[in-house]
XYZ file of C-alpha atoms in Angstrom:
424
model
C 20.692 -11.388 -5.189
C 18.712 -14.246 -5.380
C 18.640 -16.284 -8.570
C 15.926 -18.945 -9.801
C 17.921 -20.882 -12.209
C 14.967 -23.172 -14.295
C 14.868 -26.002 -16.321
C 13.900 -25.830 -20.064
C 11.457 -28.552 -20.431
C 9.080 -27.340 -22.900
C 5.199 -28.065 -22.132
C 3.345 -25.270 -23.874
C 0.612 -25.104 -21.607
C -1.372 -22.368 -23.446
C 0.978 -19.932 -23.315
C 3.191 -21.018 -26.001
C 6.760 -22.897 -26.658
C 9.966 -20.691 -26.389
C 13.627 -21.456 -26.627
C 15.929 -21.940 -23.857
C 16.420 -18.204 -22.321
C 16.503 -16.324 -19.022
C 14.319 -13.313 -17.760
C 15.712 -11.191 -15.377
C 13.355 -9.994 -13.007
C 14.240 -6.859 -10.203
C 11.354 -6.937 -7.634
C 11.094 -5.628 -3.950
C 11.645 -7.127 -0.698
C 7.802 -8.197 0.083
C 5.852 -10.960 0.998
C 3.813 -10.696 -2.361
C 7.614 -11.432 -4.090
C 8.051 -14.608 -2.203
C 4.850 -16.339 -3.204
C 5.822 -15.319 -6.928
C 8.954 -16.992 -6.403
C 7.306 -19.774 -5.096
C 4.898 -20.380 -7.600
C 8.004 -20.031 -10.638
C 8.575 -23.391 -10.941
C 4.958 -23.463 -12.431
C 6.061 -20.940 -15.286
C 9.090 -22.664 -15.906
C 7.395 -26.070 -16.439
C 4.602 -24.249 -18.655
C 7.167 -22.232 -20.864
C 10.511 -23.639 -20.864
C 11.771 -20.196 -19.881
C 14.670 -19.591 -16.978
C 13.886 -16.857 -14.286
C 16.530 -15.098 -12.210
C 14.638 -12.837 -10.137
C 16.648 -10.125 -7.980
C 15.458 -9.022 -4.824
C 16.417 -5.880 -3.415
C 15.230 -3.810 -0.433
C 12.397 -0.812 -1.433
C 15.553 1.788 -1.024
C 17.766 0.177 -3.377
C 15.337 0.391 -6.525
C 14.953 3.196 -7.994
C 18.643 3.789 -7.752
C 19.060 0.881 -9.435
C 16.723 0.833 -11.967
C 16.739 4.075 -13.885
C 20.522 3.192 -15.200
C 18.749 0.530 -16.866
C 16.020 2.430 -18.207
C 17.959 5.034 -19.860
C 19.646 2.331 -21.770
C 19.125 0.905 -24.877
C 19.209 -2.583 -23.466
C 19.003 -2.786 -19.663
C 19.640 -5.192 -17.497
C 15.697 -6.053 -16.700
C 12.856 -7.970 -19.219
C 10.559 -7.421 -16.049
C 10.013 -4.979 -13.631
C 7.532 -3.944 -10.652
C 6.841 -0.260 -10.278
C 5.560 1.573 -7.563
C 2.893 4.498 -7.983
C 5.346 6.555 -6.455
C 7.121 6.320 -9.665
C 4.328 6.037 -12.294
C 4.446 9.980 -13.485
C 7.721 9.925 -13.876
C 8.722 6.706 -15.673
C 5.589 7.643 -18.203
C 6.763 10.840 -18.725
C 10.541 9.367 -19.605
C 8.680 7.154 -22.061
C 10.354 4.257 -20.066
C 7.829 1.578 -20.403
C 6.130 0.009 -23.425
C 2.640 -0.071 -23.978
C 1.184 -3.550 -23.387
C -2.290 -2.820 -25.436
C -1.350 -4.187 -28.463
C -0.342 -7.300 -26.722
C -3.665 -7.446 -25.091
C -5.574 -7.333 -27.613
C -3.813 -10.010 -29.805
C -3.972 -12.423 -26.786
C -7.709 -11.180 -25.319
C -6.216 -10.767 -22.206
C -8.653 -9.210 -19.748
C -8.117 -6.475 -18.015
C -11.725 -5.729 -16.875
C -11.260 -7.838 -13.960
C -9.051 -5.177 -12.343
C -10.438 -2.379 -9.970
C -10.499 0.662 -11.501
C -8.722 2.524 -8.671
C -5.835 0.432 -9.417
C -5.916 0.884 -12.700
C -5.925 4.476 -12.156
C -2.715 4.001 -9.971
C -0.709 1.498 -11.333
C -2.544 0.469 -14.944
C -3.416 3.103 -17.036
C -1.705 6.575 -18.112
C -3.251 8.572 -20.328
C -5.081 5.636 -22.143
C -2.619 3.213 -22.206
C -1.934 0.273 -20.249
C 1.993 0.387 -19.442
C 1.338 -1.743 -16.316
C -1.007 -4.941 -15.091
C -1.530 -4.034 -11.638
C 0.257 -6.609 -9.138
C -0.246 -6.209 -5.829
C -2.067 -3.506 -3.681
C -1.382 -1.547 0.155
C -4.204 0.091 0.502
C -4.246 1.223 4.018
C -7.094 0.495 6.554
C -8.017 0.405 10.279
C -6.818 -2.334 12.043
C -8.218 -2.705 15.269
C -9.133 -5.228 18.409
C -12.439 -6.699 17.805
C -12.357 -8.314 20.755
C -12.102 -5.306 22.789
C -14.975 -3.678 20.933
C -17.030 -7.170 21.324
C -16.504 -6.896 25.202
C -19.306 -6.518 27.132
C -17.607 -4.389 30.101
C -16.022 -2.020 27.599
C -19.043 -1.310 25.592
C -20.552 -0.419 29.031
C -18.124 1.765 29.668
C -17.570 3.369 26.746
C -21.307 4.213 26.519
C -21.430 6.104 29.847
C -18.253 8.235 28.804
C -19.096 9.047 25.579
C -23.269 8.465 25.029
C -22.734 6.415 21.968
C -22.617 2.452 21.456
C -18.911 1.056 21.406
C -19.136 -0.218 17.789
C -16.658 -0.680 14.521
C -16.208 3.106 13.835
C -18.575 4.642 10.735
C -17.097 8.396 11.543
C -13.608 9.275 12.021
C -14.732 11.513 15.213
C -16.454 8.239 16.456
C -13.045 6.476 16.135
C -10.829 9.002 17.386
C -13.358 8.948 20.619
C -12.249 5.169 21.219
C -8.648 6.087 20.440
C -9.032 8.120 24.024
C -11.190 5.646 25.700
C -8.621 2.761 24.896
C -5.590 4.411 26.144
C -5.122 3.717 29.739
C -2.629 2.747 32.452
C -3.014 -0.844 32.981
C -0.298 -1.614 36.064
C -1.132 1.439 38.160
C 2.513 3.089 37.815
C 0.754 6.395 36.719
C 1.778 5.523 32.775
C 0.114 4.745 29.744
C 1.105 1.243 28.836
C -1.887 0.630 26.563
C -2.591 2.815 23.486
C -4.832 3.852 22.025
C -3.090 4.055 18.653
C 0.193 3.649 17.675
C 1.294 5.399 14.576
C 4.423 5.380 12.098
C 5.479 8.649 12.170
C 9.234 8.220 10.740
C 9.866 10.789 8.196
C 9.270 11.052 4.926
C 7.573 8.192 3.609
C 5.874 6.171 6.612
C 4.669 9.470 7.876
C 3.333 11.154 4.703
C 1.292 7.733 3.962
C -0.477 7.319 7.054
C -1.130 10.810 7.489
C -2.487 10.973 3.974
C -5.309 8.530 5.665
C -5.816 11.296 8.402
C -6.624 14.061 5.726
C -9.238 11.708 3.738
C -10.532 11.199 6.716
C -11.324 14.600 7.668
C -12.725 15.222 3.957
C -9.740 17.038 2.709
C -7.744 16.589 -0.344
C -4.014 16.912 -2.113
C -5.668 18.800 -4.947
C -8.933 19.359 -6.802
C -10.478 18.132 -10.229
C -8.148 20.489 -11.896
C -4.932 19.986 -9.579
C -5.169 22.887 -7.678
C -3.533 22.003 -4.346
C -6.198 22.101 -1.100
C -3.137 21.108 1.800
C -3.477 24.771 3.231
C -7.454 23.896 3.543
C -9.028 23.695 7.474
C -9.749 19.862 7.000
C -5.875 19.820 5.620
C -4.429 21.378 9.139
C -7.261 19.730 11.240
C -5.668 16.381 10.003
C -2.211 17.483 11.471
C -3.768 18.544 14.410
C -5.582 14.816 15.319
C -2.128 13.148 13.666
C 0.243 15.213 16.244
C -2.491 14.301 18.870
C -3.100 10.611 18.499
C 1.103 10.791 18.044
C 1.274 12.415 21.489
C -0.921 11.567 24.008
C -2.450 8.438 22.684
C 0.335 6.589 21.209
C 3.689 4.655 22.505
C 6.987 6.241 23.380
C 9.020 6.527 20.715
C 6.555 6.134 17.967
C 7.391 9.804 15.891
C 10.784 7.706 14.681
C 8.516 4.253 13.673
C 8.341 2.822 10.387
C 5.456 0.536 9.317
C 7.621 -2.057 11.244
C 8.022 -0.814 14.461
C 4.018 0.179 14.845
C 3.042 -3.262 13.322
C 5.115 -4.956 16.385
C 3.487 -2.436 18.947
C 0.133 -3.928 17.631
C 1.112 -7.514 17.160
C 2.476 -7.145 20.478
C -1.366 -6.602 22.002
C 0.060 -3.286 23.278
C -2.498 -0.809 21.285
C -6.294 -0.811 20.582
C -5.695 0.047 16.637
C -3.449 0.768 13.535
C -3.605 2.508 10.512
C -1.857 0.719 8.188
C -1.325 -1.178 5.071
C -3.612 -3.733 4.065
C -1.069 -6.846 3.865
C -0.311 -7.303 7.814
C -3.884 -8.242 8.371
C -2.990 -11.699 7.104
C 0.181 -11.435 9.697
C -1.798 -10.668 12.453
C -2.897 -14.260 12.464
C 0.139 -15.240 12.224
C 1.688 -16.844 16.169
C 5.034 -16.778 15.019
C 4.876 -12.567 14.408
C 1.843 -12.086 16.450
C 0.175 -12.232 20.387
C -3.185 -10.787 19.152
C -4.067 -14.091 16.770
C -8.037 -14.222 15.922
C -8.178 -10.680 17.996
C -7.304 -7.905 15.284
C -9.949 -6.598 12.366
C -9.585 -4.715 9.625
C -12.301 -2.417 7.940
C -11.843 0.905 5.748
C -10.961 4.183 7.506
C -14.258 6.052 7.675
C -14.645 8.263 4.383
C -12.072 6.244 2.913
C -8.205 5.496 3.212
C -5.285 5.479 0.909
C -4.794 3.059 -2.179
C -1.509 1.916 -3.017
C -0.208 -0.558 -5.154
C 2.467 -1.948 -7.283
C 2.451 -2.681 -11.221
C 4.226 -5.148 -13.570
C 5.686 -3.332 -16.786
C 8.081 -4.508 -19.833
C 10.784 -1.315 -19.715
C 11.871 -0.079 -23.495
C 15.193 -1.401 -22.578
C 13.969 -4.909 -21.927
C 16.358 -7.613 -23.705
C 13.303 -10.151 -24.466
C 10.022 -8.359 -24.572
C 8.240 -10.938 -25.705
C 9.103 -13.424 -23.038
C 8.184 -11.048 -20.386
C 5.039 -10.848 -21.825
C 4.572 -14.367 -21.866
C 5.705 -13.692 -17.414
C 3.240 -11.338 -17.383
C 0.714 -13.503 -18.584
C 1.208 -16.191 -16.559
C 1.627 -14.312 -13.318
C -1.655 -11.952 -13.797
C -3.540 -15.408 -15.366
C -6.235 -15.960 -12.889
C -5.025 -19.662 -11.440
C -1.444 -17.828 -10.633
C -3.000 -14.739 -8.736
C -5.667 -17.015 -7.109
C -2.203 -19.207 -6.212
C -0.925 -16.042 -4.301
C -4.158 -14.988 -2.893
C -3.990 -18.350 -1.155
C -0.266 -18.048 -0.188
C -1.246 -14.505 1.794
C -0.975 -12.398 -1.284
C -2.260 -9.372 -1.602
C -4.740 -9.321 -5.248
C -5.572 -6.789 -7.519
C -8.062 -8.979 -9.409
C -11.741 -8.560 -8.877
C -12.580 -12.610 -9.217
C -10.108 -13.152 -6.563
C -11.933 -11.402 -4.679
C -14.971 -13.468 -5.389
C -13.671 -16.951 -4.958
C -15.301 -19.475 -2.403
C -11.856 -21.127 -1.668
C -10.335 -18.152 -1.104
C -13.141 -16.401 1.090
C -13.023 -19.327 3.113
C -9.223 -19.290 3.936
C -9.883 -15.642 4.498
C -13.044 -14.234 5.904
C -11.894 -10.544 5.635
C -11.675 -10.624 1.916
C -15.378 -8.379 1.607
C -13.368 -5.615 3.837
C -10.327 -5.571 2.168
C -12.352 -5.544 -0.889
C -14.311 -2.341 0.663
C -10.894 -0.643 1.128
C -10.300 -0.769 -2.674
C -13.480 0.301 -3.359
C -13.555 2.726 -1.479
C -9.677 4.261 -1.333
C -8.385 7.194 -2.490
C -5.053 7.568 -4.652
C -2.382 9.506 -3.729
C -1.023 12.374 -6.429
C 0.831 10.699 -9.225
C 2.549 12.870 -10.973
C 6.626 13.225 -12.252
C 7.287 14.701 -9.302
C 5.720 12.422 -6.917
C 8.787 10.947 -4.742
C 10.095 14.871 -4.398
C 6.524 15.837 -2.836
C 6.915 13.181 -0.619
C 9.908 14.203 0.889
C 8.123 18.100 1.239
C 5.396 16.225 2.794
C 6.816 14.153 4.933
C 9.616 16.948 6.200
C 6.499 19.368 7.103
C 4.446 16.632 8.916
C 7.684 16.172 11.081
C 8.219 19.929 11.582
C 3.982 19.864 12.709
C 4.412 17.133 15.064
C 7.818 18.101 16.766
C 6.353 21.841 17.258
C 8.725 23.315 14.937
C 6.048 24.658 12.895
C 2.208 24.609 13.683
C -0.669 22.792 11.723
C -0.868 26.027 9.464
C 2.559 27.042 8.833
C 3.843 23.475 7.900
C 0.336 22.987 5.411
C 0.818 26.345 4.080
C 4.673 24.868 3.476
C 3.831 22.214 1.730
C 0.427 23.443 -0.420
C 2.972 25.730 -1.841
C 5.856 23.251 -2.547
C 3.304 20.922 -4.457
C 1.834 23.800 -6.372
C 5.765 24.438 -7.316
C 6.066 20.944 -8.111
C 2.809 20.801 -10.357
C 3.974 23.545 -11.938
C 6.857 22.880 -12.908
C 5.396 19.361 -14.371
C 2.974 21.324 -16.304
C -0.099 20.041 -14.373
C -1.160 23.695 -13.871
């Protein structure tokens, strides 16, 4: 655990005097929760209020927080929650409403994209949740291979086409080929083309999720009827399991988000699907050999959104002081404040600001992802499907089931699932 004791020196700077009290905070393991923490001494002097934030691994969370949520009083005033768990903690009733709150204090909420409101804002017409920080996922990639005169050369007498940032996925899956190549002559790929994270259930099921958008297929339709047994669906398995195979490292059908990152980082593959945060850590020397080298742009027909929210649970011991948290942290001086630390921002006028456009050039294409992401479903049973997914994508790329057999699978497990949460 790590605990924030603060001060109580009262200053009232706009968002009110409190008494001497403590919010306990449960939040995830992520850069996004270290530049909060960093930035709490700022609440503390504004509102006399005491923070003890606990930090706990993505695993841990859930677990932990439900016991709370059931109860009448929990442990938490504040807590972060991830899409996965949207559907289900609305459907428990676990989470107050925050519109009444808005209103009385004109916060705005316009400011936030509306594909994050959709995910981790809004259910149903309320706002249970100010959307904190986003993953959507994008394609990372080696600009200054693309840039290279040589390769472009190349590349255009294999293929017929200019070497360029990808606008079609069949375009990029054509340089995934081209860049993966035996560089020290011992008959061995050593340079990839891709390297994916194809550890089972989550890492796989989100990356793959960018494979299927990508191919113009869908989880479901307008009214939730599930499309995963659809050609695009299995054609998505097919280039995963292929990219996976003969494109990509050793090894990489057990990776997590970690292990691919450091395959990249390393300057040992061309590209990376992935989330939306590391392309502030591939600048980084002390994680990185590719500094000023790696890009980011949006997968071609669009990738997956993700994102976090911040919500007051039922069971929260001092409501009104996590408001006054939830204020602060979602004010637009505090989020600009993270957005500068390497944050990742789910306000529009972040997105917008000279100072921070200057730090970071790449805000316009990480804005682009947002714009143009899709969500994944979000529904009760939205960790379960996960696991079907992510089990069947396995099964698909060891050749224990083919494309067909292992969408079929799972189109049928999330109709079950939808089902049996009264979607259809």
């Amino acid at each position: 655990m790590r605990k924030l004791l603060l001060g109580t020196t009262i200053l009232g700077l706009g968002f009110g005097a409190a008494e001497a009290q403590t919010l306990n905070i449960l939040m995830e393991s992520v850069p996004d929760t270290r530049f909060v923490e960093e930035l709490l001494p700022e609440f503390e002097a504004a509102t006399g209020i005491d923070v003890e934030l606990e930090v706990v691994n993505y695993a841990e969370m859930h677990t932990k927080l439900v016991p709370q949520l059931v109860s009448p009083t929990g442990s938490y005033d504040v807590i972060v929650v991830d899409f996965y768990w949207v559907g289900e903690f609305a459907k428990a009733g676990w989470l107050q409403p925050l519109d009444e709150r808005i209103a009385a204090d004109g916060f705005d909420t316009s400011v936030y994209f509306d594909s994050l409101q959709d995910l981790v804002g809004q259910v149903d017409g309320e706002q249970l949740m100010l959307p904190f920080y986003n993953y959507a996922m994008g394609l990372t990639y080696r600009h200054d291979l693309l840039e290279d005169p040589a390769e472009q050369a190349a590349f255009k007498e294999k293929y017929g086409i200019e070497l360029r940032v990808p606008e079609t996925w069949d375009e990029y899956l054509q340089q995934v080929e081209f860049f993966t190549r035996d560089t020290d002559g011992d008959g061995k790929n050593d340079f990839f083309g891709v390297v994916n994270q194809g550890l089972r259930p989550d890492p796989i099921a989100m990356e793959w999720s960018n494979y299927l958008f990508a191919n113009g297929g869908r989880f479901h339709d307008e009214s939730w009827q599930p499309m995963l047994d659809s050609p695009e669906a299995v054609k998505a398995v097919e280039d995963y399991k292929r990219n996976l195979e003969e494109f990509g490292p050793l090894g990489a059908a057990s990776f997590g988000f970690d292990e691919a990152f450091n395959v990249a980082a390393q300057g040992k593959a061309y590209s990376y699907l992935t989330y939306n945060m590391f392309r502030t850590a591939y600048d980084d020397p002390s994680q990185s050999a590719v500094v000023d080298k790696m890009e980011i742009v949006a997968v071609p027909n669009g990738g997956l959104n993700g994102a976090w929210g911040w919500a007051i649970p039922n069971s929260s011991p001092d409501p009104d002081a996590a408001w006054t948290f939830l204020k602060w942290v979602e004010s637009p001086e505090i989020a600009k404040k993270r957005a500068m630390l390497g944050g990742s921002p789910t306000r529009k006028d972040v997105f917008a600001d000279e100072e921070v456009l200057a730090k970071y050039p790449y805000y316009p294409a990480l804005e682009n992802l947002l714009a143009t992401s899709h969500n994944f479903p979000v529904f009760t049973y939205t960790p379960q499907f996960v696991e079907v997914l992510g089990r069947e994508l396995s099964l698909a790329v060891t050749g224990e089931k083919t494309a067909e057999e292992a969408m079929q699978t799972a189109n049928a497990e999330l109709e079950a699932l939808l089902k049996q949460d009264g979607k259809l």
